[in-house]
CSV table of C-alpha atoms and ligand atoms in Angstrom, one decimal:
chain,number,residue,atom,x,y,z
A,1,UNK,CA,122.8,93.0,96.2
A,2,UNK,CA,123.6,93.4,92.7
A,3,UNK,CA,120.4,92.3,91.1
A,4,UNK,CA,118.7,95.2,92.9
A,5,UNK,CA,121.4,97.7,92.4
A,6,UNK,CA,121.7,96.7,88.8
A,7,UNK,CA,117.8,97.3,88.3
A,8,UNK,CA,118.1,100.7,90.0
A,9,UNK,CA,121.0,101.8,87.9
A,10,UNK,CA,119.3,100.6,84.8
A,11,UNK,CA,116.1,102.5,85.9
A,12,UNK,CA,117.9,105.8,86.4
A,13,UNK,CA,119.3,105.4,82.6
A,14,UNK,CA,115.8,104.5,81.1
A,15,UNK,CA,113.7,106.6,83.2
A,16,UNK,CA,116.0,109.9,83.8
A,17,UNK,CA,115.0,112.6,86.3
A,18,UNK,CA,112.4,110.8,88.4
A,19,UNK,CA,113.7,111.3,91.9
A,20,UNK,CA,110.7,110.3,93.8
A,21,UNK,CA,110.0,107.2,91.6
A,22,UNK,CA,113.5,106.1,92.5
A,23,UNK,CA,113.0,106.8,96.0
A,24,UNK,CA,109.9,104.4,96.1
A,25,UNK,CA,111.6,101.7,94.0
A,26,UNK,CA,114.7,101.7,96.2
A,27,UNK,CA,112.4,101.4,99.3
A,28,UNK,CA,110.6,98.5,98.1
A,29,UNK,CA,113.5,96.7,96.6
A,30,UNK,CA,115.8,97.1,99.5
A,31,UNK,CA,113.4,95.4,101.7
A,32,UNK,CA,112.7,92.6,99.3
A,33,UNK,CA,116.2,91.2,99.5
A,34,UNK,CA,115.5,88.5,101.9
A,35,UNK,CA,112.9,87.1,99.7
A,36,UNK,CA,114.6,87.4,96.2
A,37,UNK,CA,118.0,86.1,97.8
A,38,UNK,CA,116.0,82.7,98.8
A,39,UNK,CA,113.6,82.6,95.7
A,40,UNK,CA,115.5,82.3,92.4
A,41,UNK,CA,112.1,82.1,90.6
A,42,UNK,CA,111.6,85.8,90.9
A,43,UNK,CA,115.0,86.7,89.2
A,44,UNK,CA,114.6,83.9,86.3
A,45,UNK,CA,111.2,85.7,85.6
A,46,UNK,CA,112.8,89.2,85.6
A,47,UNK,CA,110.1,89.9,87.9
A,48,UNK,CA,111.4,93.2,89.3
A,49,UNK,CA,112.6,94.4,86.1
A,50,UNK,CA,109.0,93.8,84.9
A,51,UNK,CA,107.5,95.5,87.9
A,52,UNK,CA,109.3,98.5,87.9
A,53,UNK,CA,108.3,99.1,84.2
A,54,UNK,CA,104.6,100.1,83.8
A,55,UNK,CA,102.6,98.2,81.5
A,56,UNK,CA,101.4,101.5,80.0
A,57,UNK,CA,102.1,105.2,80.3
A,58,UNK,CA,99.5,107.6,78.9
A,59,UNK,CA,100.5,111.4,78.7
A,60,UNK,CA,98.4,113.9,77.0
A,61,UNK,CA,97.7,117.4,76.4
A,62,UNK,CA,94.8,119.1,78.4
A,63,UNK,CA,93.9,122.2,76.8
A,64,UNK,CA,91.2,124.5,78.4
A,65,UNK,CA,89.5,127.9,78.5
A,66,UNK,CA,89.9,130.2,81.6
A,67,UNK,CA,87.2,132.8,82.8
A,68,UNK,CA,89.0,135.4,80.8
A,69,UNK,CA,88.7,133.4,77.4
A,70,UNK,CA,92.4,132.6,77.4
A,71,UNK,CA,93.3,129.1,76.6
A,72,UNK,CA,95.3,127.4,79.2
A,73,UNK,CA,97.3,124.1,78.6
A,74,UNK,CA,98.1,121.4,81.2
A,75,UNK,CA,99.9,117.9,81.0
A,76,UNK,CA,97.7,114.9,81.9
A,77,UNK,CA,98.8,111.4,83.0
A,78,UNK,CA,97.6,107.9,83.5
A,79,UNK,CA,100.1,105.3,84.3
A,80,UNK,CA,98.7,101.8,84.2
A,81,UNK,CA,101.3,100.1,86.3
A,82,UNK,CA,100.3,96.4,86.8
A,83,UNK,CA,97.2,94.4,86.3
A,84,UNK,CA,98.4,90.9,87.5
A,85,UNK,CA,95.8,91.1,90.3
A,86,UNK,CA,93.0,93.0,88.8
A,87,UNK,CA,92.0,96.3,86.8
A,88,UNK,CA,94.3,99.4,87.1
A,89,UNK,CA,93.0,101.1,90.5
A,90,UNK,CA,94.5,104.3,91.7
A,91,UNK,CA,93.6,108.0,92.2
A,92,UNK,CA,94.0,111.1,90.1
A,93,UNK,CA,96.0,113.8,91.5
A,94,UNK,CA,95.7,117.6,90.3
A,95,UNK,CA,98.5,119.5,91.7
A,96,UNK,CA,101.2,122.1,90.1
A,97,UNK,CA,104.0,119.7,91.2
A,98,UNK,CA,102.7,116.5,89.3
A,99,UNK,CA,105.0,115.2,86.7
A,100,UNK,CA,105.7,111.9,85.5
A,101,UNK,CA,108.2,110.8,88.2
A,102,UNK,CA,105.5,111.6,90.9
A,103,UNK,CA,102.8,109.7,89.2
A,104,UNK,CA,105.1,106.8,88.7
A,105,UNK,CA,106.0,106.7,92.3
A,106,UNK,CA,102.5,106.9,93.3
A,107,UNK,CA,101.6,104.2,90.9
A,108,UNK,CA,104.2,101.8,91.7
A,109,UNK,CA,103.5,102.1,95.6
A,110,UNK,CA,99.8,101.5,94.7
A,111,UNK,CA,100.6,98.1,93.1
A,112,UNK,CA,101.8,96.8,96.5
A,113,UNK,CA,99.1,98.7,98.6
A,114,UNK,CA,96.3,97.2,96.3
A,115,UNK,CA,97.9,93.7,96.8
A,116,UNK,CA,97.7,93.9,100.5
A,117,UNK,CA,94.1,94.6,100.7
A,118,UNK,CA,93.6,91.1,99.4
A,119,UNK,CA,91.1,92.5,96.9
A,120,UNK,CA,91.3,91.9,93.3
A,121,UNK,CA,92.7,95.3,92.0
A,122,UNK,CA,95.7,95.9,90.1
A,123,UNK,CA,97.9,99.4,90.4
A,124,UNK,CA,97.8,102.7,88.5
A,125,UNK,CA,97.8,106.2,89.0
A,126,UNK,CA,97.2,109.8,87.1
A,127,UNK,CA,96.7,113.1,87.3
A,128,UNK,CA,98.0,116.6,85.9
A,129,UNK,CA,99.9,119.5,86.8
A,130,UNK,CA,96.7,121.5,87.2
A,131,UNK,CA,96.3,123.9,90.1
A,132,UNK,CA,92.5,123.9,91.3
A,133,UNK,CA,93.3,126.4,93.9
A,134,UNK,CA,91.7,129.9,93.2
A,135,UNK,CA,89.9,128.4,90.0
A,136,UNK,CA,86.2,129.1,89.4
A,137,UNK,CA,83.7,126.2,89.4
A,138,UNK,CA,83.3,126.8,85.7
A,139,UNK,CA,87.0,126.7,85.2
A,140,UNK,CA,87.5,123.3,87.2
A,141,UNK,CA,84.4,121.8,85.1
A,142,UNK,CA,86.0,122.7,81.9
A,143,UNK,CA,89.5,121.3,83.0
A,144,UNK,CA,88.0,118.0,84.3
A,145,UNK,CA,85.9,117.8,80.8
A,146,UNK,CA,89.0,118.2,78.7
A,147,UNK,CA,90.9,115.8,80.7
A,148,UNK,CA,88.2,113.2,80.1
A,149,UNK,CA,88.2,113.9,76.5
A,150,UNK,CA,91.4,112.2,76.2
A,151,UNK,CA,91.3,109.8,79.4
A,152,UNK,CA,87.8,108.1,78.6
A,153,UNK,CA,89.2,106.1,75.8
A,154,UNK,CA,91.6,104.3,78.2
A,155,UNK,CA,89.5,103.7,81.3
A,156,UNK,CA,86.4,101.3,82.1
A,157,UNK,CA,84.8,99.5,85.0
A,158,UNK,CA,86.8,96.4,84.2
A,159,UNK,CA,90.0,97.8,83.1
A,160,UNK,CA,91.0,101.1,84.7
A,161,UNK,CA,89.2,102.6,87.5
A,162,UNK,CA,90.4,106.1,88.8
A,163,UNK,CA,89.6,107.8,92.1
A,164,UNK,CA,90.4,110.8,93.8
A,165,UNK,CA,93.6,111.9,95.5
A,166,UNK,CA,95.3,115.4,96.2
A,167,UNK,CA,93.0,118.2,94.5
A,168,UNK,CA,90.5,115.8,93.2
A,169,UNK,CA,87.2,115.2,95.3
A,170,UNK,CA,83.7,114.5,94.8
A,171,UNK,CA,83.1,117.6,92.6
A,172,UNK,CA,86.0,116.9,90.2
A,173,UNK,CA,84.8,112.9,90.0
A,174,UNK,CA,81.4,114.3,89.1
A,175,UNK,CA,82.5,116.4,86.3
A,176,UNK,CA,84.7,113.6,85.0
A,177,UNK,CA,82.0,110.9,85.2
A,178,UNK,CA,79.4,113.4,83.7
A,179,UNK,CA,81.8,113.8,80.6
A,180,UNK,CA,82.8,110.0,80.4
A,181,UNK,CA,79.0,109.4,80.2
A,182,UNK,CA,78.5,111.8,77.4
A,183,UNK,CA,81.3,110.4,75.3
A,184,UNK,CA,80.7,106.9,76.1
A,185,UNK,CA,76.9,106.7,76.6
A,186,UNK,CA,77.9,104.3,79.5
A,187,UNK,CA,76.6,104.6,83.2
A,188,UNK,CA,79.1,102.3,84.8
A,189,UNK,CA,81.2,102.3,87.6
A,190,UNK,CA,84.2,103.6,86.3
A,191,UNK,CA,85.1,106.0,88.8
A,192,UNK,CA,85.1,105.5,92.6
A,193,UNK,CA,84.6,108.3,95.0
A,194,UNK,CA,81.5,109.3,93.4
A,195,UNK,CA,78.7,111.3,95.0
A,196,UNK,CA,76.1,109.4,97.3
A,197,UNK,CA,73.5,110.4,95.0
A,198,UNK,CA,74.4,108.5,92.1
A,199,UNK,CA,76.5,105.4,92.8
A,200,UNK,CA,79.1,106.5,95.5
A,201,UNK,CA,79.5,104.1,98.7
A,202,UNK,CA,79.2,105.4,102.2
A,203,UNK,CA,82.5,105.6,104.1
A,204,UNK,CA,84.5,106.1,100.8
A,205,UNK,CA,85.0,109.7,102.0
A,206,UNK,CA,86.1,108.8,105.3
A,207,UNK,CA,88.0,105.7,104.4
A,208,UNK,CA,91.6,106.7,104.1
A,209,UNK,CA,91.5,108.6,107.3
A,210,UNK,CA,89.4,106.2,109.5
A,211,UNK,CA,91.6,103.2,107.9
A,212,UNK,CA,94.8,104.9,109.1
A,213,UNK,CA,93.5,105.4,112.7
A,214,UNK,CA,92.5,101.6,112.6
A,215,UNK,CA,95.6,100.8,111.6
A,216,UNK,CA,97.4,102.6,114.4
A,217,UNK,CA,95.0,101.1,116.6
A,218,UNK,CA,96.1,97.6,115.8
A,219,UNK,CA,99.7,98.5,116.1
A,220,UNK,CA,99.2,99.7,119.7
A,221,UNK,CA,96.9,96.8,120.6
A,222,UNK,CA,99.7,94.3,119.7
A,223,UNK,CA,101.6,96.3,122.4
A,224,UNK,CA,98.9,96.2,125.0
A,225,UNK,CA,98.2,99.8,124.4
A,226,UNK,CA,95.4,102.0,122.8
A,227,UNK,CA,94.5,105.5,121.5
A,228,UNK,CA,92.7,106.4,124.2
A,229,UNK,CA,93.8,109.9,125.9
A,230,UNK,CA,96.8,110.1,123.3
A,231,UNK,CA,98.0,113.5,122.3
A,232,UNK,CA,98.2,113.4,118.4
A,233,UNK,CA,100.1,115.4,115.6
A,234,UNK,CA,98.1,115.3,112.0
A,235,UNK,CA,99.5,117.1,109.1
A,236,UNK,CA,97.5,118.1,106.3
A,237,UNK,CA,93.9,119.4,106.3
A,238,UNK,CA,92.4,117.8,103.3
A,239,UNK,CA,90.3,114.6,103.0
A,240,UNK,CA,92.7,112.4,105.0
A,241,UNK,CA,93.6,114.6,107.6
A,242,UNK,CA,90.1,115.5,108.4
A,243,UNK,CA,88.8,112.0,108.6
A,244,UNK,CA,91.9,110.9,110.5
A,245,UNK,CA,90.9,113.6,113.2
A,246,UNK,CA,87.3,112.6,113.3
A,247,UNK,CA,88.2,109.0,113.9
A,248,UNK,CA,91.0,109.9,116.4
A,249,UNK,CA,88.5,111.9,118.6
A,250,UNK,CA,85.8,108.8,118.3
A,251,UNK,CA,88.3,106.5,119.8
A,252,UNK,CA,89.3,108.9,122.6
A,253,UNK,CA,92.6,110.5,121.4
A,254,UNK,CA,93.3,114.3,121.0
A,255,UNK,CA,94.5,115.6,117.7
A,256,UNK,CA,96.1,119.0,118.4
A,257,UNK,CA,97.5,119.8,115.0
A,258,UNK,CA,96.8,120.0,111.2
A,259,UNK,CA,98.7,121.9,108.3
A,260,UNK,CA,98.2,122.9,104.7
A,261,UNK,CA,100.7,124.4,102.3
A,262,UNK,CA,100.6,128.0,104.0
A,263,UNK,CA,101.4,126.6,107.5
A,264,UNK,CA,100.7,124.6,110.8
A,265,UNK,CA,97.9,125.0,113.2
A,266,UNK,CA,98.5,124.1,116.8
A,267,UNK,CA,95.5,124.1,119.1
A,268,UNK,CA,96.3,122.6,122.5
A,269,UNK,CA,92.8,122.1,123.3
A,270,UNK,CA,92.2,119.9,120.5
A,271,UNK,CA,91.4,120.7,116.8
A,272,UNK,CA,87.9,121.6,116.4
A,273,UNK,CA,86.6,119.6,113.8
A,274,UNK,CA,83.5,121.5,112.9
A,275,UNK,CA,85.5,124.5,112.4
A,276,UNK,CA,88.0,123.0,110.3
A,277,UNK,CA,85.5,121.1,108.0
A,278,UNK,CA,83.6,124.4,107.7
A,279,UNK,CA,87.0,126.0,106.5
A,280,UNK,CA,88.4,123.2,104.3
A,281,UNK,CA,85.2,121.4,103.0
A,282,UNK,CA,82.7,124.3,102.6
A,283,UNK,CA,84.8,127.6,102.0
A,284,UNK,CA,88.1,126.2,100.9
A,285,UNK,CA,89.8,128.8,103.0
A,286,UNK,CA,93.3,129.3,104.4
A,287,UNK,CA,93.9,127.3,107.7
A,288,UNK,CA,95.0,130.7,109.2
A,289,UNK,CA,91.2,131.6,109.4
A,290,UNK,CA,90.7,129.3,112.1
A,291,UNK,CA,92.3,131.8,114.5
A,292,UNK,CA,89.0,133.8,113.9
A,293,UNK,CA,86.8,131.3,115.8
A,294,UNK,CA,89.6,130.0,118.1
A,295,UNK,CA,92.0,132.7,119.2
A,296,UNK,CA,93.8,130.6,121.6
A,297,UNK,CA,95.2,128.5,118.7
A,298,UNK,CA,98.6,129.3,117.1
A,299,UNK,CA,99.4,129.4,113.6
A,300,UNK,CA,103.0,128.8,112.3
A,301,UNK,CA,103.5,130.0,108.9
A,302,UNK,CA,105.7,128.0,106.5
A,303,UNK,CA,108.4,130.9,106.7
A,304,UNK,CA,108.7,129.9,110.4
A,305,UNK,CA,109.5,126.4,109.9
A,306,UNK,CA,112.9,125.0,110.9
A,307,UNK,CA,115.3,124.8,108.1
A,308,UNK,CA,115.5,121.0,108.3
A,309,UNK,CA,111.9,120.0,108.3
A,310,UNK,CA,108.4,120.8,109.2
A,311,UNK,CA,107.1,122.6,112.3
A,312,UNK,CA,104.2,120.2,112.9
A,313,UNK,CA,106.8,117.5,114.0
A,314,UNK,CA,108.3,119.3,116.7
A,315,UNK,CA,105.3,119.7,118.9
A,316,UNK,CA,105.3,117.2,121.8
A,317,UNK,CA,103.0,114.3,121.3
A,318,UNK,CA,102.7,110.3,121.5
A,319,UNK,CA,101.2,109.7,118.1
A,320,UNK,CA,102.0,111.1,114.6
A,321,UNK,CA,99.6,110.8,111.4
A,322,UNK,CA,101.2,112.5,108.4
A,323,UNK,CA,98.4,113.0,105.8
A,324,UNK,CA,99.5,115.8,103.5
A,325,UNK,CA,102.0,114.8,100.8
A,326,UNK,CA,105.3,113.0,100.0
A,327,UNK,CA,108.7,114.0,101.9
A,328,UNK,CA,107.0,116.1,104.5
A,329,UNK,CA,108.9,114.4,107.2
A,330,UNK,CA,112.5,114.4,107.2
A,331,UNK,CA,115.3,112.6,109.1
A,332,UNK,CA,115.6,115.8,111.7
A,333,UNK,CA,111.5,115.6,112.2
A,334,UNK,CA,111.8,111.9,112.9
A,335,UNK,CA,114.6,112.4,115.5
A,336,UNK,CA,112.5,115.4,117.1
A,337,UNK,CA,109.4,112.9,117.2
A,338,UNK,CA,111.3,110.1,119.0
A,339,UNK,CA,113.0,112.5,121.3
A,340,UNK,CA,109.7,114.0,122.3
A,341,UNK,CA,108.5,110.2,123.2
A,342,UNK,CA,106.2,109.6,120.0
A,343,UNK,CA,105.4,105.8,120.1
A,344,UNK,CA,103.5,105.4,116.9
A,345,UNK,CA,103.5,106.8,113.3
A,346,UNK,CA,100.7,105.9,111.2
A,347,UNK,CA,101.0,107.5,107.6
A,348,UNK,CA,98.0,108.7,105.6
A,349,UNK,CA,99.7,110.4,102.9
A,350,UNK,CA,101.8,108.5,100.3
A,351,UNK,CA,105.5,108.3,101.2
A,352,UNK,CA,105.4,111.4,103.8
A,353,UNK,CA,108.5,110.3,105.5
A,354,UNK,CA,111.8,110.3,103.7
A,355,UNK,CA,113.9,107.2,103.8
A,356,UNK,CA,116.2,108.4,106.4
A,357,UNK,CA,113.4,109.2,108.7
A,358,UNK,CA,112.0,105.7,108.1
A,359,UNK,CA,115.5,104.5,109.4
A,360,UNK,CA,115.1,106.7,112.6
A,361,UNK,CA,111.6,105.1,113.1
A,362,UNK,CA,112.9,101.4,112.7
A,363,UNK,CA,116.0,102.1,114.7
A,364,UNK,CA,114.1,103.5,117.6
A,365,UNK,CA,111.7,100.5,117.4
A,366,UNK,CA,108.6,102.5,117.5
A,367,UNK,CA,105.4,101.4,115.8
A,368,UNK,CA,105.8,102.4,112.3
A,369,UNK,CA,103.0,101.9,109.8
A,370,UNK,CA,104.1,102.9,106.3
A,371,UNK,CA,101.4,104.6,103.9
A,372,UNK,CA,101.1,101.7,101.6
A,373,UNK,CA,99.8,99.7,104.5
A,374,UNK,CA,98.1,102.4,106.7
A,375,UNK,CA,96.4,104.2,104.1
A,376,UNK,CA,95.1,101.4,102.0
A,377,UNK,CA,91.7,101.8,103.5
A,378,UNK,CA,90.9,104.3,100.7
A,379,UNK,CA,91.4,102.0,98.1
A,380,UNK,CA,90.0,99.1,99.6
A,381,UNK,CA,86.7,101.1,100.3
A,382,UNK,CA,86.9,102.0,96.5
A,383,UNK,CA,86.8,98.4,95.7
A,384,UNK,CA,83.7,98.1,97.9
A,385,UNK,CA,82.2,100.8,95.9
A,386,UNK,CA,83.1,98.7,92.7
A,387,UNK,CA,81.3,95.6,94.3
A,388,UNK,CA,78.0,97.6,95.4
A,389,UNK,CA,78.1,99.2,91.7
A,390,UNK,CA,78.6,95.9,90.1
A,391,UNK,CA,76.0,94.0,92.0
A,392,UNK,CA,73.4,97.1,92.0
A,393,UNK,CA,73.5,97.1,95.7
A,394,UNK,CA,73.9,99.7,98.6
A,395,UNK,CA,75.4,98.8,101.8
A,396,UNK,CA,74.7,100.8,105.2
A,397,UNK,CA,77.6,102.8,106.8
A,398,UNK,CA,77.9,100.5,109.3
A,399,UNK,CA,78.3,97.5,107.0
A,400,UNK,CA,81.0,99.3,105.1
A,401,UNK,CA,82.8,100.6,108.1
A,402,UNK,CA,82.7,97.1,109.4
A,403,UNK,CA,84.3,95.6,106.4
A,404,UNK,CA,86.8,98.5,106.5
A,405,UNK,CA,88.1,97.5,109.8
A,406,UNK,CA,88.3,93.8,109.0
A,407,UNK,CA,90.5,94.9,105.7
A,408,UNK,CA,92.8,97.0,107.8
A,409,UNK,CA,93.1,94.2,110.5
A,410,UNK,CA,94.1,91.9,107.6
A,411,UNK,CA,96.7,94.2,106.3
A,412,UNK,CA,98.2,94.8,109.7
A,413,UNK,CA,98.3,91.1,110.3
A,414,UNK,CA,99.6,90.2,106.9
A,415,UNK,CA,102.5,92.8,107.2
A,416,UNK,CA,103.4,91.9,110.9
A,417,UNK,CA,103.1,88.2,110.3
A,418,UNK,CA,105.4,88.5,107.2
A,419,UNK,CA,107.8,90.8,109.0
A,420,UNK,CA,108.2,88.1,111.7
A,421,UNK,CA,108.6,85.4,109.3
A,422,UNK,CA,111.5,87.2,107.7
A,423,UNK,CA,113.2,87.5,111.3
A,424,UNK,CA,112.3,91.3,111.6
A,425,UNK,CA,109.0,91.4,113.5
A,426,UNK,CA,109.0,95.3,114.2
A,427,UNK,CA,109.7,96.3,110.6
A,428,UNK,CA,106.1,96.7,108.9
A,429,UNK,CA,107.9,98.1,105.9
A,430,UNK,CA,109.5,94.7,105.0
A,431,UNK,CA,106.5,92.8,106.1
A,432,UNK,CA,104.2,95.2,103.8
A,433,UNK,CA,106.4,95.2,101.0
A,434,UNK,CA,107.1,91.3,100.9
A,435,UNK,CA,103.3,90.3,101.5
A,436,UNK,CA,102.3,92.7,98.5
A,437,UNK,CA,105.0,91.7,96.4
A,438,UNK,CA,104.6,88.1,96.7
A,439,UNK,CA,101.0,88.2,95.7
A,440,UNK,CA,101.8,90.2,92.5
A,441,UNK,CA,105.1,88.4,91.5
A,442,UNK,CA,103.5,84.8,91.9
A,443,UNK,CA,100.3,86.1,90.0
A,444,UNK,CA,102.6,87.4,87.3
A,445,UNK,CA,104.6,84.1,87.2
A,446,UNK,CA,101.3,82.5,86.7
A,447,UNK,CA,100.1,84.4,83.9
A,448,UNK,CA,103.3,84.1,81.7
A,449,UNK,CA,105.3,86.4,79.9
A,450,UNK,CA,103.0,89.4,79.2
B,1,LIG,P1,93.5,116.9,99.6
B,1,LIG,O1,92.3,116.6,100.2
B,1,LIG,O2,93.8,117.7,98.4
B,1,LIG,O3,94.4,117.4,100.8
B,1,LIG,C1,95.8,117.6,100.9
B,1,LIG,C2,96.3,118.3,102.0
B,1,LIG,O4,97.7,118.1,102.0
B,1,LIG,C3,95.9,119.7,101.9
B,1,LIG,O5,95.7,120.3,103.2
B,1,LIG,C4,97.0,120.4,101.2
B,1,LIG,O6,97.3,121.6,101.5
B,1,LIG,C5,98.3,119.6,101.7
B,1,LIG,N1,99.1,119.7,101.0
B,1,LIG,C6,99.5,119.1,99.7
B,1,LIG,N2,100.6,119.0,99.0
B,1,LIG,C7,101.4,119.7,99.9
B,1,LIG,C8,102.6,120.3,99.7
B,1,LIG,N3,103.4,120.2,98.8
B,1,LIG,N4,103.0,121.1,101.0
B,1,LIG,C9,102.2,121.2,102.1
B,1,LIG,N5,101.0,120.8,102.1
B,1,LIG,C10,100.5,120.2,101.1
B,1,LIG,O7,94.3,115.3,99.4
B,1,LIG,P2,94.2,114.1,100.3
B,1,LIG,O8,93.2,113.3,99.4
B,1,LIG,O9,93.6,114.3,101.9
B,1,LIG,O10,95.5,113.5,100.1
B,1,LIG,C11,96.5,113.6,101.1
B,1,LIG,C12,97.8,112.5,101.0
B,1,LIG,O11,96.9,111.3,101.2
B,1,LIG,C13,98.3,112.4,99.8
B,1,LIG,O12,99.6,111.8,99.9
B,1,LIG,C14,97.5,111.2,98.9
B,1,LIG,O13,98.2,110.6,98.0
B,1,LIG,C15,97.4,110.2,100.0
B,1,LIG,N6,96.0,109.3,99.9
B,1,LIG,C16,94.9,109.8,99.9
B,1,LIG,C17,93.6,109.0,99.8
B,1,LIG,C18,92.5,109.3,99.5
B,1,LIG,O14,91.6,108.6,99.5
B,1,LIG,N7,92.1,110.6,99.1
B,1,LIG,C19,94.2,107.6,99.8
B,1,LIG,C20,95.4,106.9,100.0
B,1,LIG,C21,96.3,108.1,100.0
B,1,LIG,P3,96.7,122.8,100.4
B,1,LIG,O15,95.4,122.9,100.2
B,1,LIG,O16,97.4,124.3,101.1
B,1,LIG,O17,97.6,122.6,99.1
């Protein structure tokens, strides 16, 4: 369709060298074809041209002093992508790979994900090319404070509400909130993912992982199947991976892998969650140290990965949960998963499967839950945190978890009924993209040319 093609070509000219962003845009726009073909209004209102252009992009210098007294400089970003449905909402990522293209891909995905939750939140994302690994607590604090010295003027509880993402957890949110409070004098719900001691919500920490497992549960239930007794592959060993593993055990499945940037851990007896939490949440250690407590497990270093993919996806299992980072599951990995009999893939990470890998899953007609649907539990629970802050309430763990289950079920139903409406009932990529797009696009039209 030339409308879509022309938009992407123009984007490549006006926003050069942003490969991940084009990948995300192409994936969304391709699946919007059926709705764009039958609804002239979207073209008339230049909706997709407006959607691919962020409302506002903030890029700034983040200078800070390391423990040796040397001044370091990083690049900070906040991309306020779309506020048609509510205040900008989306995490902050601190990782050396961060650049404008990565933040734009994440922000673009966030628009549709947030729309799918059915909650009043717009889409945004931010971060810095700062590497928290190996930094002292003092260095992390000084970096976070400097980051907020610029960002504080752009965020607020009714305008833009950041949360965590890779490299940003409760500790970093604490330092950023402290500096925001000092600069503005406001004690308000400007961040989510806060500590439970001062405004955080129960279940927020667990929400993305739990939600991703609930999503798999709903996909399987539609096929008359369940998680019970299934062997599962999980990638990543951070926030999303850990709570995916926790919920898989609770629902009777057996997660046998996890990974970090140094390699993959395979424990046939099942990953020992207590050891994993101690390593990653408490000691922030490398995954290979797991073998000290569990010599029967196997560690596969990155240097031994297959040339065309990732070791974790070559292990036989029935379910797969990519929970680390973008493009961590290649076409060859997808073929290996399907050949080994995987029946469902539920994405905890954002865009972990390449576009070719997604095609393999769709062609094989296995259950495939794309990240923007399957991992929306995190941002949905962030919105529940905002609601608790605004109403000065505190809900119990069970109450929030129950709401999370309902939200994930509604996301699944919204994606699957929309997929069926457009004649491709197995295609939750198409269903999720169209369902999210329709809400945002119609709101944009109603709000005029702004
Ligand atoms: P995290 O706690 O920082 O953990 C990230 C994990 O992925 C770590 O084990 C990390 O290993 C690994 N990883 C990161 N970059 C990698 C790379 N380039 N190659 C190999 N491994 C890599 O982050 P998280 O919050 O779990 O986020 C994981 C994914 O979920 C991301 O795609 C994020 O955007 C998405 N997500 C998160 C949330 C949330 O609520 N946190 C919500 C929705 C989506 P190392 O420690 O060795 O780097």
